[in-house]
XYZ file of C-alpha atoms in Angstrom:
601
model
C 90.442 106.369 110.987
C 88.154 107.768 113.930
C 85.343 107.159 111.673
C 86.129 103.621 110.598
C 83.330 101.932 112.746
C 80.597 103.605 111.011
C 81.101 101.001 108.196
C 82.430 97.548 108.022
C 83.827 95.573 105.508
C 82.424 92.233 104.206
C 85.285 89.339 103.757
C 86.415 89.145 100.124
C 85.720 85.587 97.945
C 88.269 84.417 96.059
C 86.630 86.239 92.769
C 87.062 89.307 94.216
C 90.765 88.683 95.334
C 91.759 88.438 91.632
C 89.603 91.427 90.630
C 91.394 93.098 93.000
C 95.244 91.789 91.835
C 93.635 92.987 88.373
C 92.921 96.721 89.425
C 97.074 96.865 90.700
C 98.321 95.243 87.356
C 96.029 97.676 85.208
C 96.987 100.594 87.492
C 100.823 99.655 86.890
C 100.216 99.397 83.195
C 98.608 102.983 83.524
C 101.666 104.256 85.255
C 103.799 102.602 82.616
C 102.004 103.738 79.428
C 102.454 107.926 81.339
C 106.441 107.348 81.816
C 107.079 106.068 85.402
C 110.418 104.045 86.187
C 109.536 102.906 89.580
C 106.464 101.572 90.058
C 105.052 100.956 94.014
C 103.099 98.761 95.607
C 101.806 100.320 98.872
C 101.724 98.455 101.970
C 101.823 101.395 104.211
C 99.326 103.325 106.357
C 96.996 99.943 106.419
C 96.686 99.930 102.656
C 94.939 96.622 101.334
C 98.212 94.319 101.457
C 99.582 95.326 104.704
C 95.773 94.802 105.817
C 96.195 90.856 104.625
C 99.486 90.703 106.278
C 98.169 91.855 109.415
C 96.670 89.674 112.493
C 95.437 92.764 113.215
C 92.990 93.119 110.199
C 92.946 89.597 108.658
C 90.839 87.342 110.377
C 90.098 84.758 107.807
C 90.538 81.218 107.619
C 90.833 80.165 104.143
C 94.290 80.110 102.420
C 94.247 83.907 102.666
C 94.433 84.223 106.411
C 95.461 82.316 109.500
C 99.407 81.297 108.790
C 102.363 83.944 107.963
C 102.245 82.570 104.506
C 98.811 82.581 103.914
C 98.443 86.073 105.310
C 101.568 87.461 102.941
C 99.808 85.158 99.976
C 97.844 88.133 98.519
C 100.711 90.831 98.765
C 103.170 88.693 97.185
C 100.586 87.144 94.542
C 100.483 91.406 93.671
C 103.929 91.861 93.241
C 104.395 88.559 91.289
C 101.408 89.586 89.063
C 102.649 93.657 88.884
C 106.178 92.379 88.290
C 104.824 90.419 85.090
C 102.911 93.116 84.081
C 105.946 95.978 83.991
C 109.211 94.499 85.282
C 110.711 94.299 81.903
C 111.349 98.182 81.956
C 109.478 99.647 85.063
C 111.277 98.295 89.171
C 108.439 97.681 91.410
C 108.587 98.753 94.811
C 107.311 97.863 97.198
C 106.513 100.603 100.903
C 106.058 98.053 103.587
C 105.220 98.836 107.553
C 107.986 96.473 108.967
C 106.508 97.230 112.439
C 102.606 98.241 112.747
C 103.651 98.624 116.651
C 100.604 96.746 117.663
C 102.741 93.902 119.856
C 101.862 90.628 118.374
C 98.618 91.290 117.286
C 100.247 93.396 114.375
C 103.067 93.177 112.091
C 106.041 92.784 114.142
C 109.541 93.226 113.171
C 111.150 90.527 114.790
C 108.107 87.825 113.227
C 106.218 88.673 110.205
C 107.859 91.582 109.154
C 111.504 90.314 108.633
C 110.108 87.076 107.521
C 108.114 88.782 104.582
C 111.212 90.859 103.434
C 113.125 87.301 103.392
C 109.722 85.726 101.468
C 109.755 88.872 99.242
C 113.140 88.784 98.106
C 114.035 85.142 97.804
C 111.148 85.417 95.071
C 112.588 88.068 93.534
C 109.741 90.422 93.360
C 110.987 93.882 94.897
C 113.612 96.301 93.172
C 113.562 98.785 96.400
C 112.272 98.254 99.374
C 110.465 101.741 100.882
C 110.137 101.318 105.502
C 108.447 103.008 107.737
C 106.790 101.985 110.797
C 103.163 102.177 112.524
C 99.594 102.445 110.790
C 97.092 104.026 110.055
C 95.117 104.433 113.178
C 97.550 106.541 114.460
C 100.140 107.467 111.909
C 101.879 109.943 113.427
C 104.600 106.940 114.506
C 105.632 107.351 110.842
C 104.952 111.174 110.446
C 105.873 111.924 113.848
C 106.721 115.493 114.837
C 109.290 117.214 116.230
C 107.828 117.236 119.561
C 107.904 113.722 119.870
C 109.867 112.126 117.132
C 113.743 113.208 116.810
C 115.853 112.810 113.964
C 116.095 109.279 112.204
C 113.834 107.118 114.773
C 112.792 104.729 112.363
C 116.242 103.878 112.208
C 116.391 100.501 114.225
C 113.541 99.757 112.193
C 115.115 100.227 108.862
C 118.564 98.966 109.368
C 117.609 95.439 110.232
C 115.810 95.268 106.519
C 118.871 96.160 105.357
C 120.549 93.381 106.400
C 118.502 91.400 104.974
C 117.621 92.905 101.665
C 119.496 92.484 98.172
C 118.411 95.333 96.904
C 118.311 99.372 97.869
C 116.646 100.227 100.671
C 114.793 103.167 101.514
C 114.462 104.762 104.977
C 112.431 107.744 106.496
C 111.668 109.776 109.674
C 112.154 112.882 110.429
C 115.485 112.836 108.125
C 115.842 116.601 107.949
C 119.617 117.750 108.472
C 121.976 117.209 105.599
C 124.433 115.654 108.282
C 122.178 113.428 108.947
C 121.550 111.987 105.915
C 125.006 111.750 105.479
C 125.855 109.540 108.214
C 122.565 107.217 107.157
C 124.155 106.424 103.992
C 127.453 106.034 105.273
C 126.958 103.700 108.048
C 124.949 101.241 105.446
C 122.122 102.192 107.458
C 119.906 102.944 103.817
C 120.707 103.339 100.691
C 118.215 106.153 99.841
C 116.437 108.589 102.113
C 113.061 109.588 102.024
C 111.908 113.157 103.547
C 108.983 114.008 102.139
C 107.950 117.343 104.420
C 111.624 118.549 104.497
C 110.698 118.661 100.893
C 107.743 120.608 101.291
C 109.725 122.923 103.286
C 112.189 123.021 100.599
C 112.136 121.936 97.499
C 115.275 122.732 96.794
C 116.767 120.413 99.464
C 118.712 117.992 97.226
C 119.887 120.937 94.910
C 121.311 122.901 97.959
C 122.938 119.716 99.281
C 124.921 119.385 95.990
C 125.640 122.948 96.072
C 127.440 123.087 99.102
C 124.530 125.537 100.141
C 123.616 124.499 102.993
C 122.880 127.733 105.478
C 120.338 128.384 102.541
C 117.983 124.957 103.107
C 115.186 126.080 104.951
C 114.753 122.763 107.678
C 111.436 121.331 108.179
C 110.690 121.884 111.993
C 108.481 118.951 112.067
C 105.216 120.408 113.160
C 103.192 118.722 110.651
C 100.642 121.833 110.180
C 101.171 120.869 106.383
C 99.671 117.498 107.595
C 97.180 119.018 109.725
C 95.470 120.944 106.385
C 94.700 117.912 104.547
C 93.440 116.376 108.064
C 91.069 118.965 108.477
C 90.034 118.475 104.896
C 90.381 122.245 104.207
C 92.554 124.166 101.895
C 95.663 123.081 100.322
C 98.623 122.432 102.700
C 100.652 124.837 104.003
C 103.770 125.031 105.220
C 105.351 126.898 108.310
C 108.642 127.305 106.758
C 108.044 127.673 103.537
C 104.857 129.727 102.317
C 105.365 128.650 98.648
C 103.922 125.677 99.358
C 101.161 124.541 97.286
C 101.568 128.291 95.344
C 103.347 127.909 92.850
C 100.414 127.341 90.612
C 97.552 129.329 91.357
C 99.892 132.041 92.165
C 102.911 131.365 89.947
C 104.937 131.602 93.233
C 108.686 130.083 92.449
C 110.310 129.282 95.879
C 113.383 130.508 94.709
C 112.674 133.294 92.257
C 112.123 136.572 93.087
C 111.010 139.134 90.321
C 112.886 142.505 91.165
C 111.224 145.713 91.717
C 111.034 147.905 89.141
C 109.594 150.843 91.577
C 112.665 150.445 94.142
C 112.685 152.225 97.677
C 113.221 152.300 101.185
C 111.095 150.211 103.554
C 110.712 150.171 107.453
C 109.766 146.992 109.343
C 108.432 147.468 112.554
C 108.410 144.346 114.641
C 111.360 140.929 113.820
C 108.458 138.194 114.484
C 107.557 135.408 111.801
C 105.655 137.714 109.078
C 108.364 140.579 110.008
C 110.988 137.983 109.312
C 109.793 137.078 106.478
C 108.474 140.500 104.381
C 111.926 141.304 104.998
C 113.433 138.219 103.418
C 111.318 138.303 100.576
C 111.194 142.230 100.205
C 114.946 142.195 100.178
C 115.305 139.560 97.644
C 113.309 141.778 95.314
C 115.548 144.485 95.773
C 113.998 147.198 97.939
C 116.294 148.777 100.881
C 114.976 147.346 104.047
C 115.240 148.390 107.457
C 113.741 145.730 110.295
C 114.106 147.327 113.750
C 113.220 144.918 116.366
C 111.986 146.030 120.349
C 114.058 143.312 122.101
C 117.344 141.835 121.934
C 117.006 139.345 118.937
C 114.526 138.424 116.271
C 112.059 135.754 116.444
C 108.974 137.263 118.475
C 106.426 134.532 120.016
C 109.257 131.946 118.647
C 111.508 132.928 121.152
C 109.384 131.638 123.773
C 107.434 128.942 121.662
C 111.082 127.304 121.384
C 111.595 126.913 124.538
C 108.661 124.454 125.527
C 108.843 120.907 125.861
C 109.475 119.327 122.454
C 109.313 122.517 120.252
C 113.058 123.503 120.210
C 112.849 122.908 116.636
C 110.427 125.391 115.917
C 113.682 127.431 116.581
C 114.817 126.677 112.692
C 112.238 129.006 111.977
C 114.194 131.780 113.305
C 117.899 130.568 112.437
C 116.974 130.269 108.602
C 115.505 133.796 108.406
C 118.849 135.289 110.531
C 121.097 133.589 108.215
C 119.003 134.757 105.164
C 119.284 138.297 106.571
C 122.582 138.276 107.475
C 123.426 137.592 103.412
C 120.948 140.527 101.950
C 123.216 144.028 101.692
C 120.221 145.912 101.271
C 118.240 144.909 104.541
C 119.357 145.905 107.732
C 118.465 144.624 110.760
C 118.548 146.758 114.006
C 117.720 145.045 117.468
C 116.953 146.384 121.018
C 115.795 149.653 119.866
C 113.005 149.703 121.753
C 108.976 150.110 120.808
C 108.944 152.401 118.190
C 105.912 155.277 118.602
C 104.110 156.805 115.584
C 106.222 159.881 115.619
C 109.385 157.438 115.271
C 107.720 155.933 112.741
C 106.831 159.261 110.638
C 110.284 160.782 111.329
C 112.350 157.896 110.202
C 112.547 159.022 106.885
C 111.360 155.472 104.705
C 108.812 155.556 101.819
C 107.117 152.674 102.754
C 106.209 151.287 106.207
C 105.129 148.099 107.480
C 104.397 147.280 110.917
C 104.880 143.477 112.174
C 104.377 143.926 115.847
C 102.705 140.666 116.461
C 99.750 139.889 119.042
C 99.705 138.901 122.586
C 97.296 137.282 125.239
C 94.077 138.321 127.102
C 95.291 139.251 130.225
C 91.351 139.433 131.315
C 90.775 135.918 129.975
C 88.408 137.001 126.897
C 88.229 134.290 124.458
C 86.296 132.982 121.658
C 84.155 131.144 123.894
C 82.334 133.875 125.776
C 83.396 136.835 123.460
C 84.078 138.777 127.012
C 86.391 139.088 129.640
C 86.341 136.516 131.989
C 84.753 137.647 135.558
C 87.866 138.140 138.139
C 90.879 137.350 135.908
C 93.431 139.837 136.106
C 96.790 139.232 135.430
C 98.073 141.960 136.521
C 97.758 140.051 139.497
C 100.170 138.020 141.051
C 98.200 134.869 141.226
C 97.126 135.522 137.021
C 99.555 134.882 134.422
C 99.642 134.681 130.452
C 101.781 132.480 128.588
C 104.422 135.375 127.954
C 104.305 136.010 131.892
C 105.347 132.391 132.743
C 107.973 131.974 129.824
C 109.572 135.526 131.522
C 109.437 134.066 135.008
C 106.515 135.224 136.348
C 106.026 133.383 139.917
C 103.886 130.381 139.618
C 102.393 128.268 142.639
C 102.206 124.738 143.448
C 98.684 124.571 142.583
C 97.971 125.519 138.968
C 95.147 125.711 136.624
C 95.557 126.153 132.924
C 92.624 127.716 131.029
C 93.175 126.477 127.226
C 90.684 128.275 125.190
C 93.187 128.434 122.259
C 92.477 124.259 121.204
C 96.012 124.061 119.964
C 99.828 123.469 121.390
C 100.213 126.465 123.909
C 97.669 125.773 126.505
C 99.209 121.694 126.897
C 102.584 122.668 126.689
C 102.581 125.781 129.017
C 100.681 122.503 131.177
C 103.885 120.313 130.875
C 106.116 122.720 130.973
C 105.293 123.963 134.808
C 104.552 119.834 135.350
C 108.094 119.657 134.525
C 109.061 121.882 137.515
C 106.993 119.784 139.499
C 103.845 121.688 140.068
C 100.301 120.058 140.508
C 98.744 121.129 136.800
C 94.697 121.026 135.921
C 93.571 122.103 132.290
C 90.022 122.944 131.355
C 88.944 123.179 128.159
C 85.694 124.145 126.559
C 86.913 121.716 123.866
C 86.179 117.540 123.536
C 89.593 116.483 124.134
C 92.573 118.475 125.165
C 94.758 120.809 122.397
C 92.059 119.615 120.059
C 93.546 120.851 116.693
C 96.896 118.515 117.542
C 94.610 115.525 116.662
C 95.250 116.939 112.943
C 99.169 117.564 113.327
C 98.902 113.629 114.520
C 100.237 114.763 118.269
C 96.788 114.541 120.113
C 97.767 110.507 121.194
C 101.278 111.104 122.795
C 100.152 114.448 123.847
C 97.194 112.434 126.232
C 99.985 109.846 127.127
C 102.165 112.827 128.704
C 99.464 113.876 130.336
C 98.533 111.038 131.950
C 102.663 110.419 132.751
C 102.822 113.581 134.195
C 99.884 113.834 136.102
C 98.500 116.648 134.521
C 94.474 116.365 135.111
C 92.114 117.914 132.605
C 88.625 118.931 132.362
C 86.912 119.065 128.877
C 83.654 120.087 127.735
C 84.089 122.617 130.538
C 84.630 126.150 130.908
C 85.503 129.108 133.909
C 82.241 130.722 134.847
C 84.551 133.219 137.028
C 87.533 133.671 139.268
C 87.727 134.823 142.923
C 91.647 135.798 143.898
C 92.698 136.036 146.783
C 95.404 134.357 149.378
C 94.352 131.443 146.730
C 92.203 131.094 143.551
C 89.076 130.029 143.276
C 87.866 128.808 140.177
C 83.875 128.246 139.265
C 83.901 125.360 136.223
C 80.877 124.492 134.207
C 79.923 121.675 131.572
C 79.177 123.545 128.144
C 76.479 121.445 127.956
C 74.616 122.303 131.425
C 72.031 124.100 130.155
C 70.285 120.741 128.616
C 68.713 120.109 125.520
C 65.093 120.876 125.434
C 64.468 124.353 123.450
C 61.679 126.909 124.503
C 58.320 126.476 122.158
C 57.666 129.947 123.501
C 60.371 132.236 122.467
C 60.296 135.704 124.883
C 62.776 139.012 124.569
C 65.411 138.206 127.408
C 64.793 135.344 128.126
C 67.273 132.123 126.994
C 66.138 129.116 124.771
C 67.210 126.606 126.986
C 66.652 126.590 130.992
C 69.975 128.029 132.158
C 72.384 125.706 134.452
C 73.776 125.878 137.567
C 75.674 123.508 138.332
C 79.599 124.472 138.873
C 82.554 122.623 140.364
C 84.627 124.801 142.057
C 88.515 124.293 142.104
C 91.207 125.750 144.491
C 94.373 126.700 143.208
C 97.595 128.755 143.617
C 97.654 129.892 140.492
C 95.911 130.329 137.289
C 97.354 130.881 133.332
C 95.065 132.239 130.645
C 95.089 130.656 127.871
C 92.211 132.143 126.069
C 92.356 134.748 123.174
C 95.127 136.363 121.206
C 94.961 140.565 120.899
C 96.708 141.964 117.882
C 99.313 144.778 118.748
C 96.950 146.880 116.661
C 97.673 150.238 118.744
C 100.742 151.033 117.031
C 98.999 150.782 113.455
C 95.695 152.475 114.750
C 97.203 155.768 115.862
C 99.257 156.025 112.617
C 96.106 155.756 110.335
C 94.506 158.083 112.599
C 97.338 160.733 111.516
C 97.169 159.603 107.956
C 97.267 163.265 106.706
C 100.926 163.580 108.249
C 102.290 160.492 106.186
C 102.825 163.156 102.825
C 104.334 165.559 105.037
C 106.989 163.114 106.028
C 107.186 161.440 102.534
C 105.266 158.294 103.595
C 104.033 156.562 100.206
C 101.282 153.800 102.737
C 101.821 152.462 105.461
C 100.590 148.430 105.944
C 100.007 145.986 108.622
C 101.392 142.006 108.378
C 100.711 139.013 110.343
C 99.052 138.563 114.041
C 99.683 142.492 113.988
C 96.879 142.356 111.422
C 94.634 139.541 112.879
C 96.393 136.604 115.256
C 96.542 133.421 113.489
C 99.208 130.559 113.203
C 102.678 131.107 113.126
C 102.407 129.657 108.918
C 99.637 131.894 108.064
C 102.003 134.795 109.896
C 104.815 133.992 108.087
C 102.791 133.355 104.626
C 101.024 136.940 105.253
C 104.574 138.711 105.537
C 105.813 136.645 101.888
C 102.622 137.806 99.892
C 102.876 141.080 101.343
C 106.565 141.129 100.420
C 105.490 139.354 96.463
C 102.334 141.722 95.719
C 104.020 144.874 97.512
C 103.499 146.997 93.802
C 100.145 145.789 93.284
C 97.210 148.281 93.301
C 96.545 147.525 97.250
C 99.020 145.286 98.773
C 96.971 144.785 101.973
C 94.659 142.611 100.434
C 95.620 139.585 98.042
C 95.716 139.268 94.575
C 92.913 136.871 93.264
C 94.791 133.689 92.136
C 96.333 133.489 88.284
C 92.914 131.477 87.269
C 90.581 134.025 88.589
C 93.111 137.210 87.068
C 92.736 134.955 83.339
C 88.785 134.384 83.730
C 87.977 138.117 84.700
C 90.772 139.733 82.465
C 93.115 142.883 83.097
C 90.559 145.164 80.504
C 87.720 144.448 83.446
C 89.992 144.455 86.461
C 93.053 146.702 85.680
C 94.016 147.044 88.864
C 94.712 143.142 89.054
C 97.674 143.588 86.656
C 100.240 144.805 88.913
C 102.476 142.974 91.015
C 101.507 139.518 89.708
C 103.795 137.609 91.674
């Protein structure tokens, strides 16, 4: 981990090596006593018998450490010991990094790695062998996203341990297409596949497969913000494609199961973005007539441009599922290129219910989270200023540009490589420690710093824009966050600041400058109609809601989640805001909270 240096390890006697071997067979026993067939010892992610494998890691010189077969001593003394323990009616596996990519200072395939499989099985101890690649440091090699990682790229990994093995082998990464997986099995590559976050995306994957269903599998687009939750250490995962995802407890949320409405009715959807998408999915599962009627030419709002970014073209699945999903619901109709709809469309169109999806967009003055205002001489109504959207609709840019990422995540660094890519000279500043900051959590951050560096892209961090001068060229005033030093006044005074206020600025020249700072929602829309709230009886308008970045910006998963519980709580008491969880709905009780009754899931 990043943190790993802040405590060390002491070497391990001999004592506690068999304590250790104990704890595995007692855990195995545990597994077997509560039903398990397949029992695994982990050698993954730098777990403890990878760690003794590894040059890396094991630096001792006793018969645990030093040669190949004193480093693999402990992990096959394990299986031996586990295999004694359970093998009679449980098959140990065994997940093993064939490759911690570390050169010879690691586990290499073509040395130790190979050579343990071959130690391994001419022992006898595995039943299935489980590969992946990399470690722990900087697992993303295993869980790599889409950006980075295509389909199968563990495969010359995996195929060489299945020449070797005599018994099934498992293979992963980034196994998502049903194709795919075909071909994998086919070819001998593996005998069994692994895809653990198409499987958070859906489910249902293997079911659908067998089905013949497969327009109906919702792909994993491989941007490992269900990774990035648990990273953070936050709330439960979630999951971009599918906003089920860790739900179907505390809010009794089946991916697959829809109750119908029993109050049924016709809905308008203003805006075909992620949450629009998806309230219509779910809406029209349950039953209500749904119209969507999207501005432009095709569905998909920020996607449409988020898709076509260096390394995101994935993020398109997003989109294609929720077409196709459409496209099978009789009772939802979709309706593109109609233009922005204005309140009085919205009154006149003659639905009961109305929800408006209309997404967000970004500061064209450069206000941001940092400064909470606009940023001094940014503009980009200009032709030297630009937003995201701007660029992706072809904009002019000039040679010389400077990005201004105050967003932290994937859109300031890849609006950065993607005008590298047509060979402009590209500077990013960033009030953050390291560039796209939040990427370090979806396991990116590393080969999103090598690109840099590839491309040339310079960066500034720990810095922000104090203010822009335009003219024939841009001139740019940066400061370090930190300028103002650290001594605090003793003698706090009305208008004056704590800390001595800095000066110091570095001033760049450029062609051209994109702001990459704060998200707006669309909110005008949704404003004037609640002004005019007295003219929604008059034109038979039960409520009228507001879903996704239309309501507050936020990521595409929370966008997309917002529109589903929208779309699953749309007859509860007030379906803007979210039903307390099943727990909290059993501890306060329906007598005490009656309104919490309705619209369950």
């Amino acid at each position: 981990s990043d943190y790993e240096h802040l405590t060390y390890p002491r070497e391990a006697d001999e004592d506690d090596i068999r304590d250790l071997i104990t704890m595995y067979v007692e855990a195995a026993k545990r597994a077997e006593r509560a039903g398990f067939d397949i029992i695994y010892v982990y050698g993954a992610h730098s777990y403890l018998p990878l760690q003794f494998l590894s040059k890396f890691y094991n630096k001792r010189t006793d018969k645990y450490g030093g040669t190949f077969e004193n480093r693999a001593r402990f992990w096959i003394e394990t299986l031996a010991a586990v295999k004694r323990a359970v093998g009679e009616r449980c098959a140990i596996a065994t997940r093993f990094a064939i490759d911690t990519l570390y050169g010879p200072d690691g586990v290499e395939l073509g040395d130790d790695g190979l050579k343990f499989v071959e130690l391994a099985t001419k022992e006898g101890l595995v039943d299935l062998w489980d590969v992946n690649i990399g470690d722990i440091a900087e697992w993303g090699e295993d869980a790599g996203p889409s950006r980075f990682y295509k389909a199968n790229h563990q495969a010359p990994w995996v195929k060489d341990v299945k020449r070797l093995a005599k018994v099934p082998v498992l293979g992963v990464g980034r196994i998502t297409s049903p194709d795919d997986m075909v071909k994998i099995i086919t070819s001998g590559q593996a005998d069994i596949i692994g895809a653990a976050r198409p499987s958070i995306a859906d489910p249902f994957l293997p079911k659908k497969i067998e089905e013949g269903r497969l327009e109906d599998i919702r792909e994993c687009i491989g941007c490992n913000i269900c990774i990035s939750r648990w990273e953070v250490g936050g709330p439960p995962l979630i999951c971009t494609q599918n906003a089920t995802a860790m739900e179907e407890y505390r809010r009794g949320w089946h991916p697959e199961k829809f109750d119908k409405t029993k109050q049924p009715c016709s809905v308008l959807v203003v805006g075909g973005g992620p949450a629009g998408m998806e309230f219509a999915r779910v809406l029209g599962m349950r039953g209500y007539d749904v119209h969507l009627r999207e501005a432009t030419d095709d569905i998909g709002g920020c996607v449409r441009d988020i898709m076509r970014l260096p390394g995101l073209a994935e993020w398109g699945r997003i989109i294609a599922y929720r077409r196709t999903q459409l496209g099978k619901l009789k009772n939802v109709e979709v309706h593109t290129s109609v233009g922005k709809m204005s309140a009085n469309d919205v009154l006149s169109y003659g639905a009961d219910k109305v929800v408006i999806a209309v997404g967000s967009h970004w500061a064209v003055d450069g206000l941001s989270g940092i400064t909470h205002a606009p940023l001094p001489g940014a503009d980009a109504r200009l032709p030297q200023v630009l937003t995201p959207e701007q660029v992706m609709a072809g904009k002019e840019v000039g040679d010389r540009v400077l990005v201004i990422d105050g967003d932290g995540y994937y859109m300031g660094v890849s609006v950065a490589e993607f005008l590298a890519d047509k060979a402009k000279k590209v500077t990013l500043v960033t009030q953050l420690a390291s560039v796209a900051k939040y990427t370090h959590f979806t396991l990116e951050s590393p080969n999103l710093h090598r690109m840099m560096h590839e491309k040339g892209i310079h960066h500034y961090v720990g810095h922000w824009v104090e203010g822009l001068e335009v003219g024939n060229e841009v001139k740019a005033r940066l400061y370090d966050v930190f300028r103002d030093g650290f001594r605090r006044t003793t003698e706090p005074r009305a208008g004056e600041l704590p800390r001595r206020r800095g000066t110091e600025v570095k001033e760049l020249r450029v062609d051209s400058v994109v702001l990459v700072t704060g998200r707006l929602s669309n909110h005008e829309l949704f404003s004037e109609l609640k002004q005019r709230k007295a003219e929604w009886a008059q034109n038979e308008i039960e409520a009228i809601y507001h879903v996704g970045d239309c309501y507050a910006p936020r990521l595409i998963a929370d966008a997309v989640f917002d529109g589903h519980r929208l779309a699953r709580e749309f007859e509860s008491a007030d379906p803007q805001h979210a039903l307390p969880f099943i727990r909290e709905r059993q501890v306060w009780g329906h007598a005490t909270y009656p309104a919490l009754s309705a619209g369950a899931r």
